[in-house]
């Protein structure tokens, strides 16, 4: 989900060595073009939030190849299907609410869902991302990313019905982002994946059970869209 970083390389340079030794390298490329992924739209919105008033909900679908190389094993690769979108509904309403500025919030109704489609047969323990991964699990078979409001220890997204003021607004924002932006992205990902996967590999992308909140609200909203 990183928007600028396309390659990460870790090397060690031993004392007296003429050059560093590669430990691991990871790179991402667009499956169709072979070029680094392009994600310019989100940067345009962050730079000019006034665009949100005329925002038209939209989605983009891409496949990304992730290649991992290290000094001890043969290179490995995985293909990920990614659906990202700009949403409306309650999420856009909150973005335009003057209370956001009062409480120091700068929400953007943008989010995405990523599912591994190759190789098949490998389970994915879904994690939440706020551009960078959070150290928690969603209980979903896909990764989710968005402009979430995170908890003070940055271990999870902010949620709960027992908050007031800025805390309540942060919680409402996260729920709106899950239901109005992420749920349509997840639904679109499943619809598109039908052309790529079949049988158990396709059904592995569906939630096997309703996860704990707040992720349960995402699943419920997604099912309302596809069923």
PDB file of N, CA and C in Angstrom, residues 44-93:
ATOM      1  N   UNK A  44      -2.980  13.850  -4.957  1.00  0.00           N
ATOM      2  CA  UNK A  44      -3.661  15.060  -5.414  1.00  0.00           C
ATOM      3  C   UNK A  44      -4.736  15.480  -4.418  1.00  0.00           C
ATOM      4  N   UNK A  45      -5.468  14.508  -3.890  1.00  0.00           N
ATOM      5  CA  UNK A  45      -6.527  14.839  -2.935  1.00  0.00           C
ATOM      6  C   UNK A  45      -5.969  15.310  -1.608  1.00  0.00           C
ATOM      7  N   UNK A  46      -4.886  14.691  -1.146  1.00  0.00           N
ATOM      8  CA  UNK A  46      -4.288  15.114   0.111  1.00  0.00           C
ATOM      9  C   UNK A  46      -3.759  16.538  -0.013  1.00  0.00           C
ATOM     10  N   UNK A  47      -3.183  16.858  -1.156  1.00  0.00           N
ATOM     11  CA  UNK A  47      -2.605  18.191  -1.370  1.00  0.00           C
ATOM     12  C   UNK A  47      -3.666  19.273  -1.535  1.00  0.00           C
ATOM     13  N   UNK A  48      -4.837  18.905  -2.009  1.00  0.00           N
ATOM     14  CA  UNK A  48      -5.900  19.884  -2.261  1.00  0.00           C
ATOM     15  C   UNK A  48      -7.226  19.318  -1.782  1.00  0.00           C
ATOM     16  N   UNK A  49      -7.468  19.396  -0.467  1.00  0.00           N
ATOM     17  CA  UNK A  49      -8.660  18.782   0.104  1.00  0.00           C
ATOM     18  C   UNK A  49      -9.936  19.468  -0.362  1.00  0.00           C
ATOM     19  N   UNK A  50      -9.841  20.668  -0.944  1.00  0.00           N
ATOM     20  CA  UNK A  50     -11.040  21.330  -1.458  1.00  0.00           C
ATOM     21  C   UNK A  50     -11.667  20.528  -2.590  1.00  0.00           C
ATOM     22  N   UNK A  51     -10.882  19.653  -3.224  1.00  0.00           N
ATOM     23  CA  UNK A  51     -11.414  18.795  -4.285  1.00  0.00           C
ATOM     24  C   UNK A  51     -12.506  17.870  -3.762  1.00  0.00           C
ATOM     25  N   UNK A  52     -12.537  17.637  -2.464  1.00  0.00           N
ATOM     26  CA  UNK A  52     -13.492  16.688  -1.907  1.00  0.00           C
ATOM     27  C   UNK A  52     -14.930  17.144  -2.127  1.00  0.00           C
ATOM     28  N   UNK A  53     -15.159  18.425  -2.240  1.00  0.00           N
ATOM     29  CA  UNK A  53     -16.529  18.920  -2.412  1.00  0.00           C
ATOM     30  C   UNK A  53     -17.116  18.517  -3.754  1.00  0.00           C
ATOM     31  N   UNK A  54     -16.259  18.284  -4.719  1.00  0.00           N
ATOM     32  CA  UNK A  54     -16.738  17.866  -6.039  1.00  0.00           C
ATOM     33  C   UNK A  54     -16.299  16.439  -6.352  1.00  0.00           C
ATOM     34  N   UNK A  55     -15.999  15.669  -5.307  1.00  0.00           N
ATOM     35  CA  UNK A  55     -15.497  14.317  -5.498  1.00  0.00           C
ATOM     36  C   UNK A  55     -16.559  13.408  -6.098  1.00  0.00           C
ATOM     37  N   UNK A  56     -16.180  12.652  -7.104  1.00  0.00           N
ATOM     38  CA  UNK A  56     -17.021  11.614  -7.673  1.00  0.00           C
ATOM     39  C   UNK A  56     -16.474  10.258  -7.227  1.00  0.00           C
ATOM     40  N   UNK A  57     -17.290   9.441  -6.575  1.00  0.00           N
ATOM     41  CA  UNK A  57     -16.791   8.128  -6.132  1.00  0.00           C
ATOM     42  C   UNK A  57     -16.213   7.338  -7.307  1.00  0.00           C
ATOM     43  N   UNK A  58     -15.080   6.701  -7.078  1.00  0.00           N
ATOM     44  CA  UNK A  58     -14.427   5.954  -8.148  1.00  0.00           C
ATOM     45  C   UNK A  58     -13.601   4.827  -7.544  1.00  0.00           C
ATOM     46  N   UNK A  59     -13.224   3.881  -8.389  1.00  0.00           N
ATOM     47  CA  UNK A  59     -12.403   2.753  -7.974  1.00  0.00           C
ATOM     48  C   UNK A  59     -11.357   2.469  -9.039  1.00  0.00           C
ATOM     49  N   UNK A  60     -10.251   1.886  -8.610  1.00  0.00           N
ATOM     50  CA  UNK A  60      -9.228   1.421  -9.540  1.00  0.00           C
ATOM     51  C   UNK A  60      -8.855  -0.009  -9.169  1.00  0.00           C
ATOM     52  N   UNK A  61      -8.612  -0.827 -10.188  1.00  0.00           N
ATOM     53  CA  UNK A  61      -8.258  -2.226  -9.993  1.00  0.00           C
ATOM     54  C   UNK A  61      -6.891  -2.457 -10.625  1.00  0.00           C
ATOM     55  N   UNK A  62      -6.010  -3.090  -9.883  1.00  0.00           N
ATOM     56  CA  UNK A  62      -4.683  -3.376 -10.414  1.00  0.00           C
ATOM     57  C   UNK A  62      -4.186  -4.704  -9.859  1.00  0.00           C
ATOM     58  N   UNK A  63      -3.231  -5.260 -10.569  1.00  0.00           N
ATOM     59  CA  UNK A  63      -2.532  -6.446 -10.092  1.00  0.00           C
ATOM     60  C   UNK A  63      -1.052  -6.096  -9.966  1.00  0.00           C
ATOM     61  N   UNK A  64      -0.500  -6.455  -8.831  1.00  0.00           N
ATOM     62  CA  UNK A  64       0.872  -6.108  -8.508  1.00  0.00           C
ATOM     63  C   UNK A  64       1.672  -7.385  -8.273  1.00  0.00           C
ATOM     64  N   UNK A  65       2.828  -7.468  -8.901  1.00  0.00           N
ATOM     65  CA  UNK A  65       3.741  -8.587  -8.664  1.00  0.00           C
ATOM     66  C   UNK A  65       4.783  -8.166  -7.643  1.00  0.00           C
ATOM     67  N   UNK A  66       4.905  -8.969  -6.601  1.00  0.00           N
ATOM     68  CA  UNK A  66       5.879  -8.709  -5.541  1.00  0.00           C
ATOM     69  C   UNK A  66       6.947  -9.793  -5.613  1.00  0.00           C
ATOM     70  N   UNK A  67       8.176  -9.384  -5.813  1.00  0.00           N
ATOM     71  CA  UNK A  67       9.288 -10.318  -5.963  1.00  0.00           C
ATOM     72  C   UNK A  67      10.243 -10.157  -4.782  1.00  0.00           C
ATOM     73  N   UNK A  68      10.604 -11.263  -4.172  1.00  0.00           N
ATOM     74  CA  UNK A  68      11.507 -11.266  -3.026  1.00  0.00           C
ATOM     75  C   UNK A  68      12.747 -12.078  -3.379  1.00  0.00           C
ATOM     76  N   UNK A  69      13.916 -11.491  -3.169  1.00  0.00           N
ATOM     77  CA  UNK A  69      15.183 -12.171  -3.422  1.00  0.00           C
ATOM     78  C   UNK A  69      16.046 -12.074  -2.173  1.00  0.00           C
ATOM     79  N   UNK A  70      16.783 -13.131  -1.881  1.00  0.00           N
ATOM     80  CA  UNK A  70      17.756 -13.067  -0.796  1.00  0.00           C
ATOM     81  C   UNK A  70      18.944 -13.951  -1.135  1.00  0.00           C
ATOM     82  N   UNK A  71      19.936 -13.890  -0.277  1.00  0.00           N
ATOM     83  CA  UNK A  71      21.187 -14.577  -0.561  1.00  0.00           C
ATOM     84  C   UNK A  71      21.130 -16.061  -0.259  1.00  0.00           C
ATOM     85  N   UNK A  72      20.093 -16.515   0.444  1.00  0.00           N
ATOM     86  CA  UNK A  72      20.076 -17.900   0.903  1.00  0.00           C
ATOM     87  C   UNK A  72      19.076 -18.780   0.179  1.00  0.00           C
ATOM     88  N   UNK A  73      18.239 -18.218  -0.656  1.00  0.00           N
ATOM     89  CA  UNK A  73      17.199 -19.023  -1.302  1.00  0.00           C
ATOM     90  C   UNK A  73      16.906 -18.475  -2.689  1.00  0.00           C
ATOM     91  N   UNK A  74      16.193 -19.271  -3.464  1.00  0.00           N
ATOM     92  CA  UNK A  74      15.791 -18.835  -4.794  1.00  0.00           C
ATOM     93  C   UNK A  74      14.754 -17.721  -4.689  1.00  0.00           C
ATOM     94  N   UNK A  75      14.705 -16.838  -5.663  1.00  0.00           N
ATOM     95  CA  UNK A  75      13.706 -15.767  -5.632  1.00  0.00           C
ATOM     96  C   UNK A  75      12.285 -16.326  -5.590  1.00  0.00           C
ATOM     97  N   UNK A  76      11.407 -15.623  -4.909  1.00  0.00           N
ATOM     98  CA  UNK A  76       9.999 -16.002  -4.850  1.00  0.00           C
ATOM     99  C   UNK A  76       9.158 -14.820  -5.306  1.00  0.00           C
ATOM    100  N   UNK A  77       7.953 -15.118  -5.756  1.00  0.00           N
ATOM    101  CA  UNK A  77       7.084 -14.056  -6.263  1.00  0.00           C
ATOM    102  C   UNK A  77       5.641 -14.334  -5.864  1.00  0.00           C
ATOM    103  N   UNK A  78       4.887 -13.276  -5.720  1.00  0.00           N
ATOM    104  CA  UNK A  78       3.462 -13.382  -5.425  1.00  0.00           C
ATOM    105  C   UNK A  78       2.737 -12.301  -6.208  1.00  0.00           C
ATOM    106  N   UNK A  79       1.514 -12.593  -6.576  1.00  0.00           N
ATOM    107  CA  UNK A  79       0.688 -11.622  -7.298  1.00  0.00           C
ATOM    108  C   UNK A  79      -0.485 -11.225  -6.410  1.00  0.00           C
ATOM    109  N   UNK A  80      -0.696  -9.924  -6.314  1.00  0.00           N
ATOM    110  CA  UNK A  80      -1.757  -9.386  -5.469  1.00  0.00           C
ATOM    111  C   UNK A  80      -2.757  -8.614  -6.323  1.00  0.00           C
ATOM    112  N   UNK A  81      -4.023  -8.835  -6.053  1.00  0.00           N
ATOM    113  CA  UNK A  81      -5.111  -8.067  -6.660  1.00  0.00           C
ATOM    114  C   UNK A  81      -5.472  -6.956  -5.691  1.00  0.00           C
ATOM    115  N   UNK A  82      -5.463  -5.723  -6.172  1.00  0.00           N
ATOM    116  CA  UNK A  82      -5.688  -4.571  -5.307  1.00  0.00           C
ATOM    117  C   UNK A  82      -6.812  -3.715  -5.887  1.00  0.00           C
ATOM    118  N   UNK A  83      -7.783  -3.418  -5.062  1.00  0.00           N
ATOM    119  CA  UNK A  83      -8.865  -2.505  -5.439  1.00  0.00           C
ATOM    120  C   UNK A  83      -8.830  -1.325  -4.479  1.00  0.00           C
ATOM    121  N   UNK A  84      -8.694  -0.129  -5.026  1.00  0.00           N
ATOM    122  CA  UNK A  84      -8.674   1.086  -4.225  1.00  0.00           C
ATOM    123  C   UNK A  84      -9.773   2.014  -4.703  1.00  0.00           C
ATOM    124  N   UNK A  85     -10.287   2.801  -3.785  1.00  0.00           N
ATOM    125  CA  UNK A  85     -11.405   3.643  -4.171  1.00  0.00           C
ATOM    126  C   UNK A  85     -11.549   4.895  -3.349  1.00  0.00           C
ATOM    127  N   UNK A  86     -12.221   5.866  -3.950  1.00  0.00           N
ATOM    128  CA  UNK A  86     -12.668   7.080  -3.288  1.00  0.00           C
ATOM    129  C   UNK A  86     -14.159   6.927  -3.046  1.00  0.00           C
ATOM    130  N   UNK A  87     -14.604   7.208  -1.846  1.00  0.00           N
ATOM    131  CA  UNK A  87     -16.003   6.969  -1.513  1.00  0.00           C
ATOM    132  C   UNK A  87     -16.775   8.233  -1.195  1.00  0.00           C
ATOM    133  N   UNK A  88     -18.060   8.032  -0.964  1.00  0.00           N
ATOM    134  CA  UNK A  88     -18.942   9.149  -0.650  1.00  0.00           C
ATOM    135  C   UNK A  88     -19.717   8.803   0.616  1.00  0.00           C
ATOM    136  N   UNK A  89     -21.027   9.038   0.602  1.00  0.00           N
ATOM    137  CA  UNK A  89     -21.857   8.684   1.744  1.00  0.00           C
ATOM    138  C   UNK A  89     -21.448   9.406   3.015  1.00  0.00           C
ATOM    139  N   UNK A  90     -21.588   8.713   4.121  1.00  0.00           N
ATOM    140  CA  UNK A  90     -21.266   9.294   5.426  1.00  0.00           C
ATOM    141  C   UNK A  90     -19.780   9.645   5.525  1.00  0.00           C
ATOM    142  N   UNK A  91     -18.923   8.859   4.861  1.00  0.00           N
ATOM    143  CA  UNK A  91     -17.493   9.148   4.897  1.00  0.00           C
ATOM    144  C   UNK A  91     -17.199  10.529   4.327  1.00  0.00           C
ATOM    145  N   UNK A  92     -17.809  10.868   3.199  1.00  0.00           N
ATOM    146  CA  UNK A  92     -17.579  12.179   2.605  1.00  0.00           C
ATOM    147  C   UNK A  92     -18.204  13.278   3.468  1.00  0.00           C
ATOM    148  N   UNK A  93     -19.357  13.006   4.067  1.00  0.00           N
ATOM    149  CA  UNK A  93     -19.989  13.988   4.949  1.00  0.00           C
ATOM    150  C   UNK A  93     -19.068  14.357   6.105  1.00  0.00           C
TER     151      UNK A  93
END
